[in-house]
Amino acid sequence: MSHTLGIRQAQKQKTRQALLDAALGLLEEQSLSSLGLREVTRAVGVAPTAFYRHFRSTADLGVALVEEALGSLHPMIRTTVSTTGDHEERITRTIELIARHVDGYPAHVRFIARERHGGVQPVREAIRGQLARFAQEVKEELAEDPVSEGWSEDDLLMLAHLYVDQMLITASLFLEALEGPEEEREERTRQVARVATRQMRLIGLGRHHWLD
Amino acid sequence: MSHTLGIRQAQKQKTRQALLDAALGLLEEQSLSSLGLREVTRAVGVAPTAFYRHFRSTADLGVALVEEALGSLHPMIRTTVSTTGDHEERITRTIELIARHVDGYPAHVRFIARERHGGVQPVREAIRGQLARFAQEVKEELAEDPVSEGWSEDDLLMLAHLYVDQMLITASLFLEALEGPEEEREERTRQVARVATRQMRLIGLGRHHWLD
DNA sequence: AATTCCAGAGAACAGTTGTTAACTGCATGG
DNA sequence: CCATGCAGTTAACAACTGTTCTCTGGAATT
């Protein structure tokens, strides 16, 4: 299915990616709703009108960014939450995965956190859709766990949502630690990991006693 | 301390409030970072330059909005989370309070959810400060509860943060239900309340077994 | 080899933005 | 009652915005 595309299409995708990258960079200090199309093209070094060859509007670009930021994350989620290893170990593994991801893609994480409740409706909906998929996947993994015996589908989904939201909050806290002054960074990161671990542990406890 | 202020000061506060109200309205479909000062003054019906008599910038106005949206909420939090009534009853009371607040002040709730991770740093910090106060207050109320005996200060605070974040998520979900099509509104609201109640219940369960 | 296609450039448009300066009229304090 | 203070006005500025139309050079197709 990977038919090596011609010089023409390759160049197009290259500028498209350059637009996405530039936008993501500019969004570090503003929201999508204030991002101008000219601003983006200027940062890339192409004419303003070139923008229309790739996106209908900045909102459209935002939706593409959601896909880039969350689309490739699904397999990672499944393997991480999957039923291997002791319960406590699964928690530390998850927290570490989040920390590593925030470290590797801080701009993507910030974008999602910022635009999840942001001022651009289509983008909000795109994020909501992706997060719903995450919750669904987490739910399916939870169902595999023997601890979930006797749980209703509804309760599994409500727990999955709790986990997903918790992971997002943790990611955003890691990001804040990362953005702070360098001399506090390490300590704050450790602190976030410590608190998040305990919160996950507490939720896990509630889970084990749910059917009492 | 309520020294009836003169005609002059009264009129000033009136336009200031008009600016805040207009801004809040305009922020229903955009983020603060794209809110223009002229846009706000136009909505109020005053000259653009009048804006400067009240705020240095739209960011400054945003900080004032944070104060308006969260400042008056502290006493409400304390009494709601306080140690009166059975545990289950406390949960339904809290959820209902949130639902009622979102119903009464949807624009304020949206503003906080949107700008908590938004593109304007001073506003983000103002919100973070207020939420930290909330967590501190919830922690103090939790400490009163006999269930919290033997808990470390750190653990009380991590639980308080969990509760505060959970309340915010719930508020934002109520808001989404409110914004949806009218015929789904009632059903979706009930659904949100149902899920949020169970999540709170599960966290409460984890809390009771924390020291096992 | 000739033709079509199309990503990007260039110029121009009407409308918007934040900020400045100098002003006006009215409530206030002496 | 008169002088001061100050909320809000008016006018003007350079800079910026999204969008349209026309054009061009080179890859893609025939």
Short mmCIF file of N, CA and C in Angstrom, two decimals, chain A residues 115-191:
data_model
loop_
_atom_site.label_atom_id
_atom_site.label_comp_id
_atom_site.label_asym_id
_atom_site.label_seq_id
_atom_site.Cartn_x
_atom_site.Cartn_y
_atom_site.Cartn_z
N GLU A 115 -6.54 22.68 23.72
CA GLU A 115 -7.67 22.75 22.79
C GLU A 115 -8.81 21.80 23.14
N ARG A 116 -8.58 20.96 24.15
CA ARG A 116 -9.66 20.05 24.55
C ARG A 116 -10.91 20.82 24.92
N HIS A 117 -10.71 21.93 25.62
CA HIS A 117 -11.85 22.79 25.96
C HIS A 117 -11.73 24.14 25.26
N GLY A 118 -10.94 24.19 24.21
CA GLY A 118 -10.62 25.45 23.54
C GLY A 118 -11.78 26.05 22.76
N GLY A 119 -11.47 27.12 22.03
CA GLY A 119 -12.50 27.91 21.40
C GLY A 119 -12.89 27.49 20.00
N VAL A 120 -12.38 26.36 19.53
CA VAL A 120 -12.66 25.93 18.15
C VAL A 120 -13.41 24.60 18.16
N GLN A 121 -14.69 24.68 17.86
CA GLN A 121 -15.57 23.52 18.01
C GLN A 121 -15.11 22.25 17.29
N PRO A 122 -14.78 22.32 16.00
CA PRO A 122 -14.40 21.07 15.31
C PRO A 122 -13.21 20.39 15.97
N VAL A 123 -12.28 21.18 16.47
CA VAL A 123 -11.10 20.62 17.14
C VAL A 123 -11.50 19.96 18.46
N ARG A 124 -12.35 20.65 19.21
CA ARG A 124 -12.85 20.05 20.46
C ARG A 124 -13.48 18.69 20.17
N GLU A 125 -14.28 18.63 19.15
CA GLU A 125 -14.98 17.38 18.84
C GLU A 125 -14.01 16.29 18.40
N ALA A 126 -12.99 16.68 17.62
CA ALA A 126 -11.99 15.70 17.20
C ALA A 126 -11.29 15.10 18.42
N ILE A 127 -10.93 15.96 19.37
CA ILE A 127 -10.26 15.48 20.57
C ILE A 127 -11.19 14.58 21.37
N ARG A 128 -12.43 15.03 21.50
CA ARG A 128 -13.40 14.24 22.25
C ARG A 128 -13.54 12.84 21.64
N GLY A 129 -13.59 12.80 20.31
CA GLY A 129 -13.69 11.51 19.63
C GLY A 129 -12.52 10.60 19.94
N GLN A 130 -11.32 11.14 19.85
CA GLN A 130 -10.12 10.34 20.12
C GLN A 130 -10.10 9.85 21.57
N LEU A 131 -10.48 10.74 22.50
CA LEU A 131 -10.46 10.34 23.91
C LEU A 131 -11.51 9.27 24.19
N ALA A 132 -12.64 9.37 23.49
CA ALA A 132 -13.67 8.34 23.65
C ALA A 132 -13.13 6.99 23.18
N ARG A 133 -12.38 7.02 22.08
CA ARG A 133 -11.76 5.78 21.60
C ARG A 133 -10.79 5.22 22.65
N PHE A 134 -9.99 6.11 23.23
CA PHE A 134 -9.07 5.68 24.29
C PHE A 134 -9.83 4.99 25.42
N ALA A 135 -10.90 5.64 25.86
CA ALA A 135 -11.69 5.09 26.97
C ALA A 135 -12.22 3.71 26.60
N GLN A 136 -12.70 3.60 25.38
CA GLN A 136 -13.22 2.31 24.90
C GLN A 136 -12.13 1.23 24.95
N GLU A 137 -10.95 1.60 24.51
CA GLU A 137 -9.85 0.64 24.49
C GLU A 137 -9.41 0.25 25.89
N VAL A 138 -9.33 1.26 26.75
CA VAL A 138 -8.96 0.96 28.15
C VAL A 138 -10.00 0.04 28.76
N LYS A 139 -11.25 0.32 28.47
CA LYS A 139 -12.33 -0.52 28.99
C LYS A 139 -12.14 -1.97 28.56
N GLU A 140 -11.81 -2.19 27.30
CA GLU A 140 -11.63 -3.55 26.80
C GLU A 140 -10.46 -4.25 27.48
N GLU A 141 -9.42 -3.48 27.76
CA GLU A 141 -8.28 -4.07 28.47
C GLU A 141 -8.66 -4.40 29.91
N LEU A 142 -9.43 -3.50 30.53
CA LEU A 142 -9.87 -3.74 31.90
C LEU A 142 -10.72 -5.00 31.98
N ALA A 143 -11.52 -5.20 30.96
CA ALA A 143 -12.42 -6.36 30.96
C ALA A 143 -11.65 -7.67 30.99
N GLU A 144 -10.43 -7.65 30.44
CA GLU A 144 -9.60 -8.86 30.43
C GLU A 144 -9.15 -9.26 31.83
N ASP A 145 -9.03 -8.25 32.68
CA ASP A 145 -8.52 -8.48 34.04
C ASP A 145 -9.52 -9.27 34.87
N PRO A 146 -9.05 -10.33 35.56
CA PRO A 146 -9.95 -11.12 36.42
C PRO A 146 -10.62 -10.28 37.51
N VAL A 147 -9.98 -9.18 37.90
CA VAL A 147 -10.57 -8.31 38.92
C VAL A 147 -11.93 -7.76 38.46
N SER A 148 -12.12 -7.69 37.15
CA SER A 148 -13.33 -7.07 36.60
C SER A 148 -14.50 -8.05 36.50
N GLU A 149 -14.34 -9.22 37.08
CA GLU A 149 -15.43 -10.19 37.00
C GLU A 149 -16.66 -9.67 37.73
N GLY A 150 -17.79 -9.77 37.08
CA GLY A 150 -19.03 -9.34 37.69
C GLY A 150 -19.34 -7.87 37.47
N TRP A 151 -18.42 -7.14 36.81
CA TRP A 151 -18.65 -5.71 36.54
C TRP A 151 -19.59 -5.55 35.34
N SER A 152 -20.45 -4.53 35.43
CA SER A 152 -21.31 -4.22 34.29
C SER A 152 -20.50 -3.45 33.25
N GLU A 153 -20.97 -3.45 32.01
CA GLU A 153 -20.30 -2.70 30.95
C GLU A 153 -20.22 -1.21 31.31
N ASP A 154 -21.30 -0.68 31.85
CA ASP A 154 -21.35 0.73 32.24
C ASP A 154 -20.28 1.08 33.24
N ASP A 155 -20.14 0.23 34.24
CA ASP A 155 -19.17 0.51 35.29
C ASP A 155 -17.74 0.41 34.77
N LEU A 156 -17.51 -0.54 33.87
CA LEU A 156 -16.19 -0.64 33.25
C LEU A 156 -15.85 0.63 32.49
N LEU A 157 -16.84 1.17 31.78
CA LEU A 157 -16.60 2.38 30.99
C LEU A 157 -16.39 3.59 31.88
N MET A 158 -17.14 3.65 32.97
CA MET A 158 -16.97 4.80 33.86
C MET A 158 -15.58 4.76 34.50
N LEU A 159 -15.08 3.58 34.81
CA LEU A 159 -13.73 3.45 35.36
C LEU A 159 -12.68 3.81 34.30
N ALA A 160 -12.92 3.36 33.08
CA ALA A 160 -12.00 3.67 31.98
C ALA A 160 -11.89 5.19 31.79
N HIS A 161 -13.04 5.87 31.82
CA HIS A 161 -13.02 7.33 31.69
C HIS A 161 -12.23 7.97 32.84
N LEU A 162 -12.43 7.45 34.02
CA LEU A 162 -11.70 7.96 35.18
C LEU A 162 -10.20 7.84 34.95
N TYR A 163 -9.78 6.69 34.46
CA TYR A 163 -8.35 6.47 34.18
C TYR A 163 -7.85 7.42 33.10
N VAL A 164 -8.59 7.54 32.01
CA VAL A 164 -8.15 8.39 30.90
C VAL A 164 -8.02 9.84 31.36
N ASP A 165 -9.03 10.33 32.07
CA ASP A 165 -8.96 11.72 32.56
C ASP A 165 -7.77 11.90 33.49
N GLN A 166 -7.57 10.91 34.33
CA GLN A 166 -6.47 10.98 35.27
C GLN A 166 -5.12 11.04 34.54
N MET A 167 -5.02 10.27 33.48
CA MET A 167 -3.78 10.27 32.69
C MET A 167 -3.55 11.62 32.03
N LEU A 168 -4.62 12.23 31.56
CA LEU A 168 -4.48 13.55 30.93
C LEU A 168 -4.04 14.61 31.94
N ILE A 169 -4.65 14.57 33.11
CA ILE A 169 -4.27 15.53 34.16
C ILE A 169 -2.80 15.36 34.51
N THR A 170 -2.39 14.11 34.65
CA THR A 170 -1.00 13.83 34.99
C THR A 170 -0.06 14.35 33.90
N ALA A 171 -0.43 14.11 32.65
CA ALA A 171 0.39 14.59 31.54
C ALA A 171 0.55 16.10 31.60
N SER A 172 -0.55 16.79 31.86
CA SER A 172 -0.49 18.25 31.90
C SER A 172 0.35 18.74 33.07
N LEU A 173 0.33 17.99 34.18
CA LEU A 173 1.17 18.37 35.32
C LEU A 173 2.65 18.15 35.02
N PHE A 174 2.95 17.04 34.35
CA PHE A 174 4.33 16.81 33.91
C PHE A 174 4.80 17.96 33.03
N LEU A 175 3.93 18.40 32.16
CA LEU A 175 4.27 19.48 31.23
C LEU A 175 4.57 20.76 31.99
N GLU A 176 3.74 21.07 32.98
CA GLU A 176 3.98 22.27 33.79
C GLU A 176 5.34 22.19 34.48
N ALA A 177 5.67 21.01 34.97
CA ALA A 177 6.97 20.82 35.61
C ALA A 177 8.10 21.06 34.62
N LEU A 178 7.87 20.59 33.41
CA LEU A 178 8.87 20.71 32.34
C LEU A 178 9.09 22.17 31.93
N GLU A 179 8.02 22.96 32.00
CA GLU A 179 8.08 24.35 31.55
C GLU A 179 8.66 25.27 32.60
N GLY A 180 8.65 24.82 33.85
CA GLY A 180 9.15 25.64 34.94
C GLY A 180 10.66 25.83 34.86
N PRO A 181 11.22 26.58 35.81
CA PRO A 181 12.66 26.82 35.83
C PRO A 181 13.45 25.52 35.96
N GLU A 182 14.56 25.46 35.28
CA GLU A 182 15.34 24.21 35.17
C GLU A 182 15.74 23.64 36.52
N GLU A 183 16.07 24.52 37.47
CA GLU A 183 16.58 24.01 38.75
C GLU A 183 15.51 23.30 39.57
N GLU A 184 14.20 23.58 39.26
CA GLU A 184 13.12 22.89 39.98
C GLU A 184 12.63 21.67 39.20
N ARG A 185 13.00 21.61 37.94
CA ARG A 185 12.40 20.63 37.04
C ARG A 185 12.41 19.21 37.58
N GLU A 186 13.59 18.76 37.94
CA GLU A 186 13.74 17.37 38.38
C GLU A 186 12.89 17.08 39.60
N GLU A 187 12.97 17.97 40.56
CA GLU A 187 12.23 17.77 41.81
C GLU A 187 10.72 17.78 41.56
N ARG A 188 10.27 18.74 40.75
CA ARG A 188 8.83 18.84 40.48
C ARG A 188 8.34 17.62 39.72
N THR A 189 9.15 17.14 38.76
CA THR A 189 8.77 15.94 38.01
C THR A 189 8.59 14.76 38.96
N ARG A 190 9.55 14.59 39.86
CA ARG A 190 9.46 13.49 40.83
C ARG A 190 8.20 13.61 41.66
N GLN A 191 7.93 14.84 42.10
CA GLN A 191 6.74 15.12 42.92
C GLN A 191 5.45 14.74 42.18
#
